[in-house]
Amino acid sequence: MLAAAAHAACPPSAIASLGKPGSAVGQWNAVDRGLLWRADRDGRTSWLYGTIHLGRAEWVRPGPTVQKALEQSDALALELDTRDPATMRSMTQPADPALVARVLSGARAQRLARQNEAACVPPGTMEGLQPILQVTALAGLVARADGLYPEFGVDETLTVSARNNNKPVFALESAASQLKMLTGDSETEEAEQIDAALDELESGQLRAQMKELADAWARGDADKLGRYPEWCNCINTPAERRLMKRLLDDRNPGLADGIERMHVGGRRVFAAVGALHMVGPQGLPALLAARGFTVAAVPFSAQPPLAVPAAPTAAPPKAEGRNVRGARNSRNTRNTRDARGTRSSQAAKSGGAKGSKGSAKPAQRSPATKGKQR
């Protein structure tokens, strides 16, 4: 009886959530969301698209502006290609058992077990993984209660679309580098990050942060994303500030290098990277502008996501387009305000974890679920 009640309280899996009334992907018009820039140099146009690594079912289909930019590109570039088997092997290979025993012991292990139970993760599912991955996987699961799933993450759906259209997909980072970024420089630092993530999970703060971040992304609210450090409550300690620097500022030059290298090599690149990597003076639009690209924000004329009528004879719903970003998107990206990352929530965005009811598989993107959004 108790087991059945607990199972009923678990959020539905991503696939099961599609069975809810009005949630089927095909019942939604494609609407532009997120942040998009065009970057011109050498007679070619590449694109920078600020993404989020969690999503709702109705976000799966790219909007018309984003879809057109993707079609005009020669390749899709991601922080990490989570559908590459070699990448997944690297992310899921067993950690040193002695390290796991040292880092996940005593009260910390008990706290993690309670959070796994609350997220409906069967005991032992993630045993043996790198300790930090065991806790960041939960970042992707806690948001299911608000209808946000790693399986519907923007990077994930763009990858599927690109491969279905025979468009090559490239990773701008390696699984090893992202894992190093998450673990930090010592076991002590990794343990500190795990404790901080557990604090966020236990307080409900992480779930609230992720929902607020996802809503800001969906609105294309660059100002809100740029003020992330002011409201995330995630950079209060020296350890948190070090992690933020590793998650965003330290990685952005390497991401910019990869995009520039592909562009100079003759490819028109559609670079889909966590939205928090795009804002601020160290964001990718600003870095590419400093490298000689002409970078301009692309405004969206968005409309509410209206349900497609079931009957073919029904009149189509009317929608009044409006510019949802206005002057904010017309200004040069060099003036965009700074943003920072957060620990486990950034891991879910900028290189987070994937999972659904009854399973939790780490899928390193770049921690957005807050970088990271990500």
XYZ file of C-alpha atoms in Angstrom:
374
model
C 0.000 0.000 0.000
C 2.736 2.467 1.007
C 4.827 1.540 -2.019
C 1.871 2.085 -4.327
C 1.190 5.474 -2.750
C 4.806 6.513 -3.148
C 4.799 5.417 -6.785
C 1.655 7.446 -7.440
C 3.354 10.533 -5.998
C 6.267 10.277 -8.448
C 6.215 12.736 -11.345
C 5.464 11.084 -14.683
C 8.293 10.230 -17.009
C 8.883 12.475 -20.004
C 7.067 10.064 -22.310
C 4.179 9.595 -19.883
C 3.809 13.368 -19.552
C 2.970 13.546 -23.250
C -0.231 11.668 -22.502
C -1.618 14.575 -20.496
C -4.375 16.590 -22.209
C -2.915 19.345 -24.357
C 0.682 18.253 -23.818
C 1.344 16.303 -27.026
C 4.103 17.931 -29.039
C 2.099 17.952 -32.256
C -0.671 20.015 -30.647
C 1.513 23.103 -30.271
C 2.552 25.767 -32.717
C 6.315 26.259 -32.887
C 7.238 29.464 -31.022
C 10.642 31.158 -30.895
C 12.159 31.029 -27.431
C 15.546 31.740 -25.931
C 18.200 34.112 -27.258
C 19.637 34.187 -30.784
C 22.514 36.136 -32.335
C 23.978 36.148 -35.827
C 27.742 36.405 -36.176
C 29.130 37.478 -39.564
C 32.720 37.244 -40.737
C 34.546 36.326 -43.937
C 31.328 36.466 -45.941
C 29.635 33.784 -43.850
C 26.996 33.859 -41.121
C 27.126 31.682 -38.043
C 24.615 31.670 -35.229
C 24.739 31.727 -31.431
C 21.688 30.298 -29.715
C 21.343 30.501 -25.936
C 19.646 27.326 -24.755
C 18.489 25.612 -21.605
C 19.192 21.968 -20.867
C 15.717 21.216 -19.521
C 12.467 21.808 -21.328
C 8.738 21.373 -21.610
C 7.031 19.224 -24.203
C 5.693 22.279 -26.017
C 9.233 23.634 -26.409
C 10.428 20.687 -28.480
C 9.718 22.219 -31.880
C 11.999 25.192 -32.671
C 10.271 28.434 -33.569
C 10.369 29.707 -37.158
C 13.289 32.109 -36.678
C 15.421 29.539 -34.890
C 14.486 26.818 -37.382
C 15.425 29.023 -40.334
C 18.820 29.827 -38.789
C 19.438 26.132 -38.166
C 18.542 25.295 -41.768
C 20.926 27.979 -43.048
C 23.836 26.492 -41.097
C 26.218 23.728 -42.129
C 26.738 22.164 -38.698
C 25.332 22.109 -35.182
C 27.842 22.774 -32.395
C 27.002 21.871 -28.800
C 28.856 22.035 -25.505
C 28.727 18.256 -25.441
C 27.053 15.715 -27.704
C 25.203 13.535 -25.205
C 24.068 11.188 -27.969
C 27.625 10.246 -28.814
C 28.299 6.766 -27.370
C 31.919 7.577 -26.516
C 30.809 10.635 -24.571
C 28.271 8.674 -22.588
C 30.797 5.966 -21.800
C 33.124 8.603 -20.394
C 30.401 10.163 -18.278
C 29.051 6.901 -16.899
C 32.248 4.993 -16.292
C 32.563 3.822 -12.674
C 34.434 6.089 -10.292
C 37.171 4.928 -7.961
C 35.276 2.958 -5.264
C 37.602 4.273 -2.584
C 36.871 7.870 -3.623
C 33.125 7.231 -3.619
C 33.374 5.703 -0.154
C 35.339 8.686 1.160
C 33.178 11.422 -0.378
C 29.771 9.757 0.038
C 29.834 8.515 3.592
C 28.021 9.102 6.852
C 25.472 11.886 6.973
C 26.208 12.986 3.407
C 25.371 9.540 2.055
C 22.142 9.484 4.075
C 21.142 12.899 2.745
C 21.794 11.779 -0.824
C 19.765 8.602 -0.285
C 16.809 10.638 0.964
C 16.941 12.892 -2.088
C 17.119 9.885 -4.412
C 14.053 8.464 -2.713
C 12.221 11.778 -3.017
C 13.087 11.855 -6.732
C 11.825 8.278 -7.172
C 15.262 6.949 -8.114
C 15.522 3.236 -7.241
C 18.264 2.413 -4.720
C 21.592 1.634 -6.343
C 20.748 3.225 -9.700
C 23.652 5.668 -9.570
C 26.005 3.831 -7.272
C 29.561 3.885 -8.514
C 29.269 7.083 -10.557
C 31.491 10.036 -9.761
C 30.004 11.501 -6.539
C 29.301 14.924 -8.042
C 27.411 13.294 -10.918
C 25.225 11.402 -8.482
C 23.954 14.638 -7.003
C 23.827 16.715 -10.197
C 21.644 14.019 -11.766
C 19.015 14.986 -9.211
C 19.035 18.555 -10.522
C 17.469 17.299 -13.719
C 14.896 15.213 -11.874
C 13.611 17.693 -9.310
C 12.247 19.970 -12.055
C 9.883 17.272 -13.359
C 7.336 18.411 -10.804
C 7.116 21.659 -12.798
C 6.920 19.915 -16.160
C 10.609 20.416 -17.017
C 12.490 17.380 -18.332
C 16.067 16.785 -19.528
C 14.613 14.743 -22.384
C 12.945 17.918 -23.692
C 16.079 20.026 -23.265
C 16.692 22.362 -26.179
C 20.139 20.965 -26.966
C 18.696 17.459 -26.981
C 15.886 18.262 -29.401
C 18.156 20.274 -31.706
C 20.514 17.292 -31.862
C 17.678 15.004 -32.914
C 16.525 17.497 -35.553
C 20.046 17.928 -36.948
C 20.719 14.218 -37.185
C 17.335 13.563 -38.794
C 18.345 16.059 -41.490
C 21.870 14.656 -41.908
C 23.433 17.791 -40.437
C 26.739 17.060 -38.680
C 26.900 17.576 -34.916
C 30.108 18.661 -33.183
C 31.032 18.943 -29.505
C 32.881 22.067 -28.398
C 34.115 20.360 -25.220
C 35.070 16.889 -24.076
C 33.413 14.773 -21.422
C 36.702 14.698 -19.502
C 36.958 18.487 -19.383
C 33.369 18.880 -18.203
C 33.833 16.270 -15.505
C 36.975 18.044 -14.340
C 35.054 21.301 -14.259
C 32.404 19.755 -12.039
C 34.688 17.924 -9.628
C 37.010 20.833 -8.981
C 40.603 20.576 -7.839
C 40.237 18.294 -4.825
C 38.003 15.808 -3.054
C 37.358 18.463 -0.435
C 36.046 20.871 -3.046
C 33.872 18.178 -4.615
C 32.443 17.351 -1.203
C 31.690 21.030 -0.566
C 29.801 21.243 -3.845
C 27.802 18.123 -3.018
C 26.835 19.537 0.377
C 25.776 22.821 -1.208
C 23.696 20.983 -3.830
C 22.016 18.884 -1.145
C 21.217 22.061 0.770
C 19.494 23.443 -2.325
C 17.578 20.244 -2.922
C 16.418 19.907 0.685
C 15.279 23.528 0.923
C 13.435 23.489 -2.399
C 15.640 26.345 -3.554
C 17.038 24.426 -6.503
C 13.625 23.615 -7.915
C 12.553 27.257 -7.585
C 15.764 28.499 -9.239
C 15.385 26.155 -12.156
C 11.778 27.104 -12.777
C 12.586 30.818 -12.624
C 15.501 30.357 -14.981
C 13.437 28.280 -17.410
C 10.663 30.885 -17.430
C 13.164 33.687 -18.097
C 14.679 31.692 -20.939
C 11.289 30.983 -22.495
C 10.502 34.709 -22.466
C 13.877 35.526 -24.027
C 14.485 37.768 -21.009
C 18.134 38.710 -21.485
C 17.978 41.286 -18.702
C 16.740 38.698 -16.193
C 19.404 36.233 -17.260
C 22.033 38.948 -17.072
C 21.060 39.644 -13.456
C 21.279 35.988 -12.496
C 23.816 36.581 -9.692
C 21.390 38.994 -8.049
C 18.575 36.490 -7.611
C 20.019 32.971 -7.784
C 21.354 33.036 -4.201
C 24.098 30.758 -5.457
C 27.380 32.655 -5.163
C 27.501 33.436 -1.466
C 30.716 31.653 -0.500
C 34.277 31.511 -1.882
C 33.659 27.912 -3.010
C 30.527 28.968 -4.896
C 32.365 31.842 -6.568
C 35.170 29.521 -7.651
C 32.654 27.096 -9.104
C 30.838 29.869 -10.950
C 34.090 30.991 -12.515
C 34.899 27.446 -13.640
C 31.404 26.870 -15.015
C 31.201 29.997 -17.130
C 34.049 32.470 -17.457
C 36.809 29.856 -17.621
C 34.998 27.841 -20.294
C 33.748 30.609 -22.551
C 37.089 31.322 -24.305
C 37.419 27.644 -25.222
C 33.861 27.554 -26.530
C 34.552 30.688 -28.571
C 37.749 29.077 -29.921
C 35.790 26.085 -31.180
C 33.119 28.179 -32.852
C 35.689 30.458 -34.494
C 37.749 27.500 -35.687
C 34.742 25.908 -37.391
C 33.680 29.201 -38.948
C 37.168 29.975 -40.264
C 37.282 26.430 -41.645
C 34.398 27.294 -43.944
C 31.374 26.118 -41.951
C 28.352 28.193 -41.097
C 27.920 27.154 -37.474
C 24.759 26.995 -35.407
C 26.231 27.015 -31.895
C 23.679 26.015 -29.249
C 25.132 26.705 -25.816
C 23.588 27.329 -22.385
C 22.069 30.819 -22.222
C 24.199 31.944 -19.275
C 27.257 31.494 -21.497
C 25.839 34.158 -23.798
C 25.310 37.142 -21.507
C 27.777 39.611 -20.059
C 31.161 40.982 -21.107
C 32.618 37.468 -21.019
C 29.698 35.947 -22.941
C 30.169 34.325 -26.337
C 28.621 37.181 -28.373
C 31.042 39.650 -26.780
C 34.024 37.308 -27.213
C 33.284 36.718 -30.897
C 32.765 40.446 -31.473
C 36.236 41.027 -30.026
C 37.577 38.502 -32.564
C 36.329 40.437 -35.542
C 32.815 39.042 -35.950
C 29.937 41.417 -36.534
C 27.518 40.210 -33.880
C 23.871 41.263 -33.678
C 20.992 40.004 -31.581
C 18.109 38.583 -33.602
C 14.720 39.752 -32.304
C 11.813 37.342 -32.177
C 8.259 38.231 -33.063
C 6.717 35.793 -30.629
C 3.193 34.667 -30.034
C 1.637 32.602 -27.257
C 1.780 28.814 -27.826
C -1.676 28.199 -29.204
C -3.136 24.718 -29.522
C -3.683 23.565 -33.083
C -7.382 22.839 -33.683
C -8.220 19.135 -33.698
C -10.793 19.428 -36.495
C -9.307 20.317 -39.896
C -12.343 22.421 -40.757
C -12.057 24.599 -37.680
C -10.854 28.139 -38.171
C -7.233 28.594 -37.162
C -6.666 30.552 -33.970
C -5.645 34.151 -34.389
C -2.399 35.301 -32.880
C -1.071 38.815 -32.711
C 2.692 38.854 -33.108
C 4.678 41.140 -30.916
C 8.320 41.773 -30.282
C 9.030 40.291 -26.881
C 12.498 41.658 -26.556
C 12.300 45.090 -28.166
C 15.192 47.411 -27.758
C 16.986 44.972 -25.500
C 17.721 42.723 -28.462
C 18.592 45.521 -30.820
C 21.515 46.802 -28.805
C 25.039 45.502 -29.330
C 25.747 42.405 -27.316
C 28.852 43.981 -25.844
C 26.551 45.917 -23.554
C 24.821 42.811 -22.255
C 25.007 42.500 -18.490
C 27.100 39.862 -16.736
C 25.749 36.557 -15.506
C 27.132 33.770 -13.419
C 26.506 30.093 -12.890
C 25.395 27.971 -10.004
C 26.413 24.602 -8.683
C 24.062 21.705 -9.355
C 21.519 23.781 -11.184
C 24.201 25.050 -13.541
C 25.237 21.473 -13.961
C 21.803 20.648 -15.191
C 22.012 23.396 -17.751
C 25.526 23.768 -18.784
C 26.336 20.158 -18.389
C 23.709 18.577 -16.337
C 22.060 15.249 -15.958
C 19.272 13.379 -17.628
C 16.667 11.243 -16.042
C 13.066 10.207 -15.743
C 10.958 8.383 -13.235
C 12.774 5.309 -12.092
C 16.027 6.164 -13.820
C 18.760 8.733 -13.618
C 21.486 8.748 -16.221
C 24.044 11.517 -16.110
C 24.210 13.305 -19.391
C 26.784 16.008 -19.313
C 25.756 19.019 -21.241
C 27.128 21.880 -19.397
C 25.612 22.476 -16.011
C 21.855 25.322 -16.992
C 20.302 22.823 -15.867
C 21.257 26.234 -14.742
C 24.812 27.573 -17.462
C 23.479 26.257 -16.889
C 21.527 27.096 -18.237
C 23.247 26.325 -17.912
